[in-house]
Coordinates of C-alpha atoms and ligand atoms in Angstrom, one line a residue:
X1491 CA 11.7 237.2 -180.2
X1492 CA 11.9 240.4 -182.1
X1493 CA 8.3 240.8 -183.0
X1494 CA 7.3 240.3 -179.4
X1495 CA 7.0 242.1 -176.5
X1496 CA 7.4 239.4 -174.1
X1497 CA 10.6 239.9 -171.6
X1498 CA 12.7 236.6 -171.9
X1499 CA 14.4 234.9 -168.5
X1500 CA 17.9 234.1 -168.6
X1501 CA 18.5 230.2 -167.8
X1502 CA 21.4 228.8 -166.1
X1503 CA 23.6 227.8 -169.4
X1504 CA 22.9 231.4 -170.5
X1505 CA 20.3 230.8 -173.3
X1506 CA 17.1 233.5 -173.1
X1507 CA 13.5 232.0 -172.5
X1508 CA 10.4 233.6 -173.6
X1509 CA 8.3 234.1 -170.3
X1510 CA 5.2 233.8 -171.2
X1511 CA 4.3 230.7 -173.7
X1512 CA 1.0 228.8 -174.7
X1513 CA 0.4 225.7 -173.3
X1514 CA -1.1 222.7 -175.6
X1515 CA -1.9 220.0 -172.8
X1516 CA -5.6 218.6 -174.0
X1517 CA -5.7 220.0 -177.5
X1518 CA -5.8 217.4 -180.1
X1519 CA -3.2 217.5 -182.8
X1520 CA -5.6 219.8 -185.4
X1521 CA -6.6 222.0 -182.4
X1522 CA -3.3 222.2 -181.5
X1523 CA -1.9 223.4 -184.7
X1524 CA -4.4 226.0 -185.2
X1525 CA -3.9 227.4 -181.1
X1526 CA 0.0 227.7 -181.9
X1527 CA -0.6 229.5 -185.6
X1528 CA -3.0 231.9 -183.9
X1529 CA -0.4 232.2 -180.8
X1530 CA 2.9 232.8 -183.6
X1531 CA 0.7 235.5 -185.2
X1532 CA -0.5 237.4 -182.1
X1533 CA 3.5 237.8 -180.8
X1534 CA 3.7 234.2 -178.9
X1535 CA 7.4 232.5 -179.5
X1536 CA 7.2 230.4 -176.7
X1537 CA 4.9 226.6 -177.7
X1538 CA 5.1 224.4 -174.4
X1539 CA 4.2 220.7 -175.9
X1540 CA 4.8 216.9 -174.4
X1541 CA 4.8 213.2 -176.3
X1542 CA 1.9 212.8 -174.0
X1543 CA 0.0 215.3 -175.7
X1544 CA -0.4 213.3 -179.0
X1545 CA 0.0 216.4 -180.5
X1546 CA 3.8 217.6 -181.2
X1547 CA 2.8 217.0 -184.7
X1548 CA 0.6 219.4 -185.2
X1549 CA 2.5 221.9 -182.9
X1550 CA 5.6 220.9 -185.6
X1551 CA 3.4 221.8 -188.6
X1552 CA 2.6 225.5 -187.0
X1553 CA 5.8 226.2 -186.5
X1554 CA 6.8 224.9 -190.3
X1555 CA 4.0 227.3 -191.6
X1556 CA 4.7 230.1 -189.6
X1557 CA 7.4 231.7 -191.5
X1558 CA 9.0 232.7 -188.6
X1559 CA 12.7 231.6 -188.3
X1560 CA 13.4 228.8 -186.1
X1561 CA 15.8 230.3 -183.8
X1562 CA 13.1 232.8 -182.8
X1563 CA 10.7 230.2 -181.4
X1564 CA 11.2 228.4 -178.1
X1565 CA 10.2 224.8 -178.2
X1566 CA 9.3 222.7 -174.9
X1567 CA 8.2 219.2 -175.4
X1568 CA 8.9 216.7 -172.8
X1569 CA 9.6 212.8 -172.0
X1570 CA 6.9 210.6 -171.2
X1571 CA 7.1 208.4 -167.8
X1572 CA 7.2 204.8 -169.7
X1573 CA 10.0 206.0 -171.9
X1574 CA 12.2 206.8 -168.6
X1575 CA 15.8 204.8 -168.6
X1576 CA 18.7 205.7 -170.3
X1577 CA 18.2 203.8 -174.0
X1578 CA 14.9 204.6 -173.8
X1579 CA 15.1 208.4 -173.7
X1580 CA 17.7 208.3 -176.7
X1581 CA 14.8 206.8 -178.4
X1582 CA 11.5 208.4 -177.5
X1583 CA 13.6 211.8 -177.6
X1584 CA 14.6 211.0 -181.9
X1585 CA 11.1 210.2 -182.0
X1586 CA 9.5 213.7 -180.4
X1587 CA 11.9 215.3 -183.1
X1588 CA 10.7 213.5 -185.9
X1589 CA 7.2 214.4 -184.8
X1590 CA 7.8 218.1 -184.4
X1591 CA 9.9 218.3 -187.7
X1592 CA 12.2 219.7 -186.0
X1593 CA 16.7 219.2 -186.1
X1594 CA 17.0 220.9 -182.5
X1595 CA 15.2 221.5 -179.3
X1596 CA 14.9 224.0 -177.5
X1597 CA 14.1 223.0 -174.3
X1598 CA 13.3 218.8 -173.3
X1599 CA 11.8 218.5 -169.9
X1600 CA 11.5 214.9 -167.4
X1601 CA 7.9 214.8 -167.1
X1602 CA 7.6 213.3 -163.6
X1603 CA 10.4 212.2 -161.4
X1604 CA 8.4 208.9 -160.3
X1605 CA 10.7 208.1 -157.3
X1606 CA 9.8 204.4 -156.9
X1607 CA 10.4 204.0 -160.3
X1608 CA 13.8 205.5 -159.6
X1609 CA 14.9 205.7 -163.4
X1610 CA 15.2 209.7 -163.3
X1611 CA 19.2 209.8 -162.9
X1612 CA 19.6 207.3 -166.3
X1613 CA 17.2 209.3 -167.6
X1614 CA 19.1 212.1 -167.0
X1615 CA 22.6 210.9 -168.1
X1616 CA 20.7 210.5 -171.7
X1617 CA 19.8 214.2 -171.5
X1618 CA 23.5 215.6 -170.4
X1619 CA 24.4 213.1 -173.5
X1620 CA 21.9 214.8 -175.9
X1621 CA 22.3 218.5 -174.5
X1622 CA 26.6 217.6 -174.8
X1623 CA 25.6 216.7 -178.3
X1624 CA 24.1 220.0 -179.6
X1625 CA 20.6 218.6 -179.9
X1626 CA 18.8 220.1 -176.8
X1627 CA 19.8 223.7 -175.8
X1628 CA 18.5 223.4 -172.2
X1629 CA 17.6 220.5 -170.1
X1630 CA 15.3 220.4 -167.2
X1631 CA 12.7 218.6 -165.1
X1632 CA 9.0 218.7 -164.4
X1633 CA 7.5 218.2 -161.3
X1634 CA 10.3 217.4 -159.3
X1635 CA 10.3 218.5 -155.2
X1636 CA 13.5 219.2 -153.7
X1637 CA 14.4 216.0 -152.4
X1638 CA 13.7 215.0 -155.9
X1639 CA 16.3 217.9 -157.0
X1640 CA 18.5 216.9 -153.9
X1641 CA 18.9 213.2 -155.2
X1642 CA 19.3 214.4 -159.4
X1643 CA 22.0 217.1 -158.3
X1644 CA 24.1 214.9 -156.4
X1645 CA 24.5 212.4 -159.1
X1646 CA 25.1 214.8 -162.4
X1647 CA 26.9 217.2 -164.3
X1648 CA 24.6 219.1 -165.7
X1649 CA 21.7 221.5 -163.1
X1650 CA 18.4 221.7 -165.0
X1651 CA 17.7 224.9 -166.5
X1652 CA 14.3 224.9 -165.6
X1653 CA 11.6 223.4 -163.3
X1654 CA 8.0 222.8 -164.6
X1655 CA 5.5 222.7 -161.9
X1656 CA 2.0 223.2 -160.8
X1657 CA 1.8 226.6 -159.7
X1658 CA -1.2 229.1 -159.2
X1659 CA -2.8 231.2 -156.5
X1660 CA -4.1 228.4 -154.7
X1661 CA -0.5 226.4 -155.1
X1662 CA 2.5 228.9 -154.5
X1663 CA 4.5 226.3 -153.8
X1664 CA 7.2 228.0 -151.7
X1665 CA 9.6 225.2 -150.8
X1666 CA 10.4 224.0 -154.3
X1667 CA 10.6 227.6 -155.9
X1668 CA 12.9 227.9 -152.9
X1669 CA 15.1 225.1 -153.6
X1670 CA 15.0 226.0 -157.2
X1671 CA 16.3 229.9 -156.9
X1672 CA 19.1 228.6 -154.8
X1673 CA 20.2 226.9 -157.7
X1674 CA 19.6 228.9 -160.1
X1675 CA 16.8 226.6 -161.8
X1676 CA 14.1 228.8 -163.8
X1677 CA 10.7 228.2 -162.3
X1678 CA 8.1 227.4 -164.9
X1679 CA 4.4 227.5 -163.9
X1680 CA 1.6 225.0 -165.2
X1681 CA -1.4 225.5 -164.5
X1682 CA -1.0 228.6 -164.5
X1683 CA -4.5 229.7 -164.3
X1684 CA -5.3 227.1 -162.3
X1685 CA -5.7 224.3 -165.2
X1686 CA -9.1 223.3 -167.0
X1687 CA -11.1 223.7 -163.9
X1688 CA -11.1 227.0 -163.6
X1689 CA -12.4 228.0 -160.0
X1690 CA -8.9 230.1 -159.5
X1691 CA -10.2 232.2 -161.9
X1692 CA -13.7 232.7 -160.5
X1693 CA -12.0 233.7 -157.3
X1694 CA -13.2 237.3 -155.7
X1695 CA -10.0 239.0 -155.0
X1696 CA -8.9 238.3 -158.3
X1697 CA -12.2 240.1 -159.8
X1698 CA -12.1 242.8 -157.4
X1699 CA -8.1 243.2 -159.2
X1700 CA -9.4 243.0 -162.4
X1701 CA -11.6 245.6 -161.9
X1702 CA -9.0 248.1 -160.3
X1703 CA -7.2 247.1 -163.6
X1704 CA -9.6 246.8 -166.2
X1705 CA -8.1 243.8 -166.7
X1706 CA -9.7 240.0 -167.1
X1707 CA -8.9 237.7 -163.8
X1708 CA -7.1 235.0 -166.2
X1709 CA -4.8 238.7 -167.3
X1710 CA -4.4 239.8 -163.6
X1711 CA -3.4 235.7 -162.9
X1712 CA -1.0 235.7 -165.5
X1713 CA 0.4 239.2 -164.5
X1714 CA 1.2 237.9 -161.1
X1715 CA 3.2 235.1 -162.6
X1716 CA 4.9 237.6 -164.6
X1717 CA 6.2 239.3 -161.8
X1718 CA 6.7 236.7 -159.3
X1719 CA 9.4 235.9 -162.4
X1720 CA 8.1 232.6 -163.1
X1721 CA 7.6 231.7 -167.0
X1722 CA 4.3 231.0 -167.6
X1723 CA 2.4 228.7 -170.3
X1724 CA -1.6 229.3 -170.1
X1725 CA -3.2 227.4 -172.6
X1726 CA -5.7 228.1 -174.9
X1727 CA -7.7 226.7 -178.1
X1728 CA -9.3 229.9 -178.5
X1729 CA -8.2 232.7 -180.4
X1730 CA -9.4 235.7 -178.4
X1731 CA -8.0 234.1 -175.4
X1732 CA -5.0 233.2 -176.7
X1733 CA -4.9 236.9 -177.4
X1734 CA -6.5 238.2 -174.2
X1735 CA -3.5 236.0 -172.3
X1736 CA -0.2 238.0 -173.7
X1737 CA -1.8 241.2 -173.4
X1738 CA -0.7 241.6 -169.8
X1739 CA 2.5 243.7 -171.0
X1740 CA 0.6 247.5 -170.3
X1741 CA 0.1 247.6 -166.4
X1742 CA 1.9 246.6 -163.8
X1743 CA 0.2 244.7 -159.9
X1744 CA 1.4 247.0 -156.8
X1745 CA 3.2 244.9 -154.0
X1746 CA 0.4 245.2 -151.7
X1747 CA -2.2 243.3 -155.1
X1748 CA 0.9 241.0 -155.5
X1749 CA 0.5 240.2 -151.6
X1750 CA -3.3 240.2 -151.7
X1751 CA -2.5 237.3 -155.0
X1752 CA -0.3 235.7 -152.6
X1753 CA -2.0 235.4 -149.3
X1754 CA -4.9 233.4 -151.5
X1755 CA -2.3 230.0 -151.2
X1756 CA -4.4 227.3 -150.1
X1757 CA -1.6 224.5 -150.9
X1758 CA -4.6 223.1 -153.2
X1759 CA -3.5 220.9 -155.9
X1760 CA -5.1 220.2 -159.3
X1761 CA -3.3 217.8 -160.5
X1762 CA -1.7 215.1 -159.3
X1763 CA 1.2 214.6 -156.3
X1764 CA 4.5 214.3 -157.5
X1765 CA 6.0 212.7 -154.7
X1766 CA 3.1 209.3 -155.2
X1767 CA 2.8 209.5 -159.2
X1768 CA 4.4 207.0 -160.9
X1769 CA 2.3 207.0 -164.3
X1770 CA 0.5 209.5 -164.7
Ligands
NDP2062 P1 -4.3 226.6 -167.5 O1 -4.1 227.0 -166.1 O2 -3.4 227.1 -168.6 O3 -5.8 226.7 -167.9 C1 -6.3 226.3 -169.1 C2 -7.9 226.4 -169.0 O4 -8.2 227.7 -168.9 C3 -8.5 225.8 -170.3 O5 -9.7 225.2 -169.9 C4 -8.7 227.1 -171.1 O6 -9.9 226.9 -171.9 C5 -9.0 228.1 -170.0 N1 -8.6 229.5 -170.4 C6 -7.5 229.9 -171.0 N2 -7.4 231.2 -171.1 C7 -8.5 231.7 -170.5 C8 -9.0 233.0 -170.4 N3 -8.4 234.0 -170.8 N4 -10.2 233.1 -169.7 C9 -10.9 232.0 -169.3 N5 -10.5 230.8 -169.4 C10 -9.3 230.6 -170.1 O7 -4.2 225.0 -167.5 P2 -3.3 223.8 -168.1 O8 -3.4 222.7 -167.2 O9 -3.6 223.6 -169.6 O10 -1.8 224.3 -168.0 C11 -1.1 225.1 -169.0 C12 0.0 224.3 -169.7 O11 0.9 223.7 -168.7 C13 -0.6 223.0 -170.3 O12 -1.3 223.3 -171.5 C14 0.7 222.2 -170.6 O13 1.4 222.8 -171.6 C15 1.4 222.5 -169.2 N6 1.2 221.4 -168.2 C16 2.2 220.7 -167.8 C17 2.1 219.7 -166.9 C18 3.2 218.9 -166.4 O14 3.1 217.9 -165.8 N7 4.4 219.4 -166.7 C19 0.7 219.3 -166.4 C20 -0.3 220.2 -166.8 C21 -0.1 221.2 -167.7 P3 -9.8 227.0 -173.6 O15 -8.7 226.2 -174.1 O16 -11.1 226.3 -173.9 O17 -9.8 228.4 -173.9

């Protein structure tokens, strides 16, 4: 993380995260390679990836061609909701590595609890085996409420390190980043800017903000993430966005624009419910 001037969060287990990442979801594996080389150029050490991507292959080859060392990028990639069960996480998880090119992970992620699946506590087991065994340095969850948490944390050993959810101005989500602080599990926000739609950026009180900043609403969006201490992954395929997205380091939102960000909540999701997705 030396060339960058990105803070990092300090996880549970002690390990430092990047805070601010680029997101790959709906990139194809060429697009994606080329996003993450432009992102490792511009000062980005944080690549947030998934098997359900279809592209940690071309997020592997970036990194390979980079020249940066390995221990100075973060790498997220996460397990899909077929491969859930104990056996089958071993597997799909040797296979995301092979993909990616890489011998360790930095960070592997449950991509959806699916509760009438109820698999997520094998699954987990298989990542408390894998993080025992050196090959994950964090473990953590995606999408999970707090009853979700609730029914993980009484059956484990190890507390994720980090949450993954849906979070955005019209999504604050205050219950699960709740039940996360309380136990010390790093929020993670996706969607940041409100995903592919976009109509959280088009929003008026975010332009009126970027105007008092001379900064762009997706800058202002990101900002607020920044200093609500979430770790945030916007994504983009574009090069002067990918660059437009970390330059958010040179000005800081007052409380009373934070609370102006925050009283935009509309409990509006984009994506789909946690607590009724079982394949996504
Ligand atoms: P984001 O909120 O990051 O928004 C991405 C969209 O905004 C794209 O259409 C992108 O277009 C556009 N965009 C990016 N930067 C700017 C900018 N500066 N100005 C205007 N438009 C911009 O949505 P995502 O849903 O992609 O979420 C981010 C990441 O979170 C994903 O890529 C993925 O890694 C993760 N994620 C995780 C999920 C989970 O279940 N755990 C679910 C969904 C996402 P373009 O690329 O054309 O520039």
């Amino acid at each position: 993380m030396a060339d960058s001037s990105v803070p990092v969060r300090t996880l549970n287990n002690g390990i430092a995260m990047p805070q601010l990442g680029l997101g790959v979801w709906q990139a194809n594996d060429e697009e994606a390679e080329q996003a993450v080389i432009w992102a490792l150029q511009t000062g980005y050490r944080l690549i947030d990836t998934a098997a359900a991507y279809g592209n940690e292959a071309g997020v592997g080859r970036a990194i390979a061609s980079s020249g940066i060392p390995r221990e100075d990028i973060f790498v997220t990639t996460k397990l899909w909701n077929a491969d859930q069960g104990y056996d089958e996480t071993l597997h799909a998880f040797d296979t995301s590595m092979e993909k990616l090119g890489l011998d360790y992970l930095d960070l592997y992620l449950i991509h959806w609890p699916m509760p009438a699946v109820n698999k997520y506590k094998d699954t987990w087991r298989a990542f408390e085996k894998l993080y025992a065994d050196k090959r994950i340095r964090a473990i953590g969850v995606s999408n999970f409420q707090p009853d979700h948490l609730q029914g993980l944390l009484a059956d484990s050993q190890v507390v994720p390190a980090v949450n993954q959810i849906e979070l955005h101005p019209y999504l604050q989500q205050g219950e699960t980043v709740a039940a996360c602080i309380a136990q010390d599990i790093q929020i993670e926000s996706w969607s940041p800017l409100g995903g592919p739609r976009g109509n959280v950026l088009d929003d008026p009180v975010v332009a009126e903000l970027g105007t008092k900043y001379s900064k762009s609403a997706a800058q202002i969006i990101i900002r607020w993430h920044i200093q609500s201490g979430f770790v945030v992954i916007p994504k983009s395929v574009h090069q002067e966005r990918i660059q437009e997205n970390i330059d958010v380091f040179d000005f800081e939102l007052s409380d009373d624009d934070m609370q102006a960000i925050a009283a935009l909540n509309r409990n509006l999701r984009m994506g789909p419910d946690p607590a009724t997705t079982n394949s996504k």
